[in-house]
Amino acid sequence: DELQESMDTLLCSAENHRGQLAVTEQAGARAKSELRAPQYTLISAKYNEMRLKLRSTELANQDLEAYHKALEKALLAYHTSKMADINKIIKELWQKTYRGQDIDYIQIKADTEGIGARSYNYRVVMHNGGAELEMRGRCSAGQKVLACLIIRLALAEAFCLNCGILALDEPTTNLDAENAASLAEALRQIMTARRGQAGFQLIVITHDEAFAHLIGTRDNTELLWRITKDDGQHTSIQPEEVE
């Protein structure tokens, strides 16, 4: 009896395995049939091609990330270097031009906005006796005008050496005679320094004839141009020789 029971168990197990084998063979046959479909033609080559594209994309992304970090670092270094150059020029021009005793020099401060952000909030500060104060709300109209002119000149010196044209419209507005004369001297020094630059031109539009003649010496220009209107409101431009 025990032997017969063991045989029955083995036969049942064998039937189960034969059934599983038949199912597996049918599944294999269906899989082979599906693999013969057009979308699976040369599937191994297509798989290898897509795998290569994926790996190439991953490497390209890694390179771009490294480039982005390097570019970010370079931009920050360039910004720091240029701000130092600009503030050096601003300080020199202010000390050459300003005749008051209440401000030793001015500079531009660049405060970052956000953690790690390459965005800056720029402000102008003044120094006097080791103290640093915001210029906003603490300086006269003349000091504001002079600060704006000096900052423009410094930016032109720092960024526009290959651009030969510098234009100033009514630069002596709100400046007293002493500071206007100092500004004229600073402009003459710039003209002297940039004389060798090809195509350099300084265009000054002003109603202040004394200032115009302070700049327009024979060393720097041959003619001044006077713009007038007649009674019919017609504009005329006449050259005047420098005295």
XYZ file of C-alpha atoms in Angstrom:
243
model
C 0.000 0.000 0.000
C 2.714 2.431 0.872
C 4.502 1.673 -2.384
C 1.313 2.204 -4.363
C 0.708 5.520 -2.594
C 4.245 6.696 -3.416
C 3.771 5.761 -7.070
C 0.488 7.656 -7.231
C 2.165 10.705 -5.724
C 5.026 10.550 -8.225
C 2.637 10.111 -11.156
C 0.601 13.101 -10.006
C 3.735 15.208 -9.669
C 4.897 14.129 -13.106
C 1.532 15.127 -14.616
C 1.773 18.550 -12.947
C 5.277 19.073 -14.293
C 4.202 17.983 -17.775
C 1.345 20.501 -17.597
C 3.692 23.277 -16.465
C 6.127 22.355 -19.231
C 3.371 22.538 -21.817
C 2.305 25.966 -20.558
C 5.913 27.165 -20.601
C 6.425 25.854 -24.133
C 3.268 27.603 -25.277
C 4.444 30.861 -23.664
C 7.833 30.458 -25.332
C 6.175 29.886 -28.683
C 4.041 33.007 -28.244
C 7.134 35.015 -27.242
C 9.025 33.815 -30.333
C 6.039 34.720 -32.460
C 5.890 38.210 -30.937
C 9.645 38.680 -31.435
C 9.119 38.131 -35.155
C 6.865 41.217 -35.234
C 8.244 44.301 -37.138
C 8.762 46.398 -33.998
C 11.134 43.780 -32.601
C 13.254 43.460 -35.728
C 16.931 43.918 -34.859
C 15.879 44.549 -31.253
C 19.337 43.773 -29.863
C 20.982 46.393 -32.082
C 18.285 48.929 -31.216
C 18.706 48.197 -27.516
C 22.457 48.699 -27.722
C 21.959 51.937 -29.678
C 19.533 53.351 -27.101
C 21.809 52.257 -24.261
C 24.681 54.092 -25.948
C 22.535 57.223 -26.348
C 21.514 57.076 -22.692
C 25.108 56.766 -21.529
C 26.219 59.565 -23.868
C 23.447 61.802 -22.519
C 24.471 61.051 -18.939
C 28.103 61.953 -19.723
C 27.003 65.115 -21.551
C 24.907 66.157 -18.548
C 27.889 65.622 -16.265
C 30.056 67.754 -18.560
C 27.421 70.497 -18.707
C 27.124 70.534 -14.928
C 30.892 70.854 -14.593
C 30.895 73.626 -17.226
C 28.068 75.449 -15.451
C 29.939 75.355 -12.148
C 33.130 76.593 -13.821
C 31.241 79.361 -15.638
C 29.491 80.424 -12.430
C 32.819 80.575 -10.632
C 34.393 82.553 -13.489
C 31.506 85.048 -13.574
C 31.737 85.630 -9.828
C 35.503 86.132 -10.099
C 35.023 88.511 -13.054
C 32.368 90.484 -11.163
C 34.604 90.773 -8.107
C 37.564 91.866 -10.225
C 35.560 94.436 -12.212
C 33.943 95.881 -9.097
C 37.398 96.348 -7.595
C 38.584 98.120 -10.777
C 35.484 100.326 -10.914
C 35.751 101.341 -7.259
C 39.447 102.117 -7.678
C 38.675 104.467 -10.582
C 35.733 106.025 -8.703
C 37.918 106.716 -5.676
C 40.664 108.315 -7.782
C 38.227 110.495 -9.739
C 36.350 111.584 -6.605
C 39.519 112.588 -4.801
C 40.724 114.503 -7.869
C 37.398 116.242 -8.441
C 35.521 116.825 -5.180
C 36.658 119.862 -3.241
C 34.548 119.380 -0.108
C 35.890 117.986 3.154
C 32.858 115.972 4.249
C 33.370 112.971 1.902
C 36.758 111.318 1.443
C 35.621 109.057 -1.399
C 32.654 107.028 -2.624
C 32.266 103.457 -3.863
C 29.681 101.007 -5.147
C 28.640 98.148 -2.889
C 27.191 94.957 -4.376
C 25.040 92.952 -1.953
C 23.954 89.478 -3.041
C 20.239 88.686 -3.107
C 19.486 85.168 -1.882
C 21.783 82.320 -0.912
C 24.165 81.473 -3.742
C 22.293 83.743 -6.136
C 24.123 85.604 -8.883
C 21.874 88.611 -8.402
C 23.099 91.815 -6.788
C 21.623 94.867 -5.153
C 23.921 97.801 -5.907
C 24.181 100.870 -3.682
C 26.486 103.870 -3.465
C 28.190 104.574 -0.160
C 30.438 107.408 1.019
C 33.451 107.204 3.307
C 34.623 109.852 5.707
C 37.123 109.350 8.502
C 36.754 105.576 8.423
C 32.941 105.675 8.589
C 30.766 104.269 5.806
C 27.313 105.715 5.137
C 24.656 105.324 2.462
C 24.648 108.308 0.084
C 20.897 108.054 -0.444
C 19.200 110.774 1.560
C 22.455 112.133 2.975
C 24.027 114.085 0.103
C 23.276 117.321 -1.705
C 22.036 117.617 -5.284
C 25.510 118.650 -6.421
C 27.097 115.637 -4.739
C 24.540 113.359 -6.410
C 25.310 114.827 -9.832
C 29.055 114.521 -9.291
C 28.699 110.939 -8.041
C 26.610 109.999 -11.111
C 29.151 111.537 -13.487
C 32.100 109.868 -11.795
C 30.371 106.477 -11.780
C 29.587 106.849 -15.491
C 33.192 107.759 -16.214
C 34.424 104.807 -14.159
C 32.090 102.392 -15.954
C 33.269 103.768 -19.290
C 36.889 103.305 -18.268
C 36.267 99.765 -17.010
C 34.054 98.400 -19.795
C 34.243 100.671 -22.847
C 37.921 100.980 -23.730
C 37.083 99.695 -27.208
C 34.143 102.087 -27.507
C 35.552 105.496 -28.350
C 32.538 107.726 -27.639
C 31.745 109.200 -24.224
C 28.813 111.653 -24.077
C 27.906 113.929 -21.146
C 24.736 116.029 -21.173
C 24.765 119.082 -18.848
C 27.379 117.578 -16.499
C 27.652 120.715 -14.332
C 24.010 120.777 -13.222
C 23.906 121.595 -9.481
C 27.717 121.793 -9.298
C 29.327 124.892 -7.836
C 32.134 126.622 -9.735
C 34.931 124.916 -7.792
C 33.614 121.386 -8.325
C 32.803 122.177 -11.984
C 36.413 123.263 -12.507
C 37.638 120.071 -10.831
C 35.389 117.995 -13.085
C 36.804 119.797 -16.120
C 40.305 118.947 -14.941
C 39.336 115.283 -14.511
C 37.900 115.216 -18.035
C 41.069 116.783 -19.415
C 43.092 114.049 -17.736
C 40.853 111.398 -19.303
C 41.297 113.007 -22.729
C 45.050 113.047 -22.250
C 45.096 109.388 -21.172
C 42.834 108.282 -24.037
C 44.475 110.426 -26.713
C 46.234 107.452 -28.224
C 43.017 105.440 -28.512
C 41.729 105.216 -32.056
C 38.407 106.955 -32.548
C 38.074 108.352 -29.024
C 35.560 111.211 -28.779
C 34.281 113.125 -25.773
C 30.975 114.881 -26.446
C 29.911 117.449 -23.841
C 26.594 119.276 -24.138
C 26.436 122.233 -21.776
C 25.070 125.745 -21.272
C 28.015 126.528 -19.002
C 30.390 128.412 -21.308
C 33.074 128.708 -18.635
C 33.034 124.911 -18.222
C 33.146 124.418 -21.991
C 36.212 126.622 -22.281
C 37.890 124.861 -19.354
C 37.587 121.582 -21.235
C 38.051 122.950 -24.749
C 41.662 124.026 -24.550
C 43.887 123.980 -27.614
C 45.623 120.893 -26.262
C 42.409 118.889 -26.566
C 40.283 120.387 -29.330
C 40.400 122.791 -32.240
C 36.786 123.964 -32.267
C 33.769 124.424 -30.069
C 30.325 124.129 -31.629
C 27.626 126.611 -30.575
C 23.997 125.581 -31.123
C 21.495 128.448 -31.254
C 17.944 129.183 -32.378
C 16.869 132.243 -34.311
C 13.584 134.134 -33.978
C 11.939 131.628 -36.295
C 12.982 128.768 -33.990
C 15.405 127.454 -36.591
C 18.461 125.721 -35.138
C 21.919 126.597 -36.376
C 25.297 125.144 -35.500
C 28.345 127.373 -35.749
C 31.977 126.457 -35.071
C 34.013 128.691 -32.761
C 37.748 128.697 -32.489
C 39.207 127.921 -29.088
C 40.721 130.999 -27.475
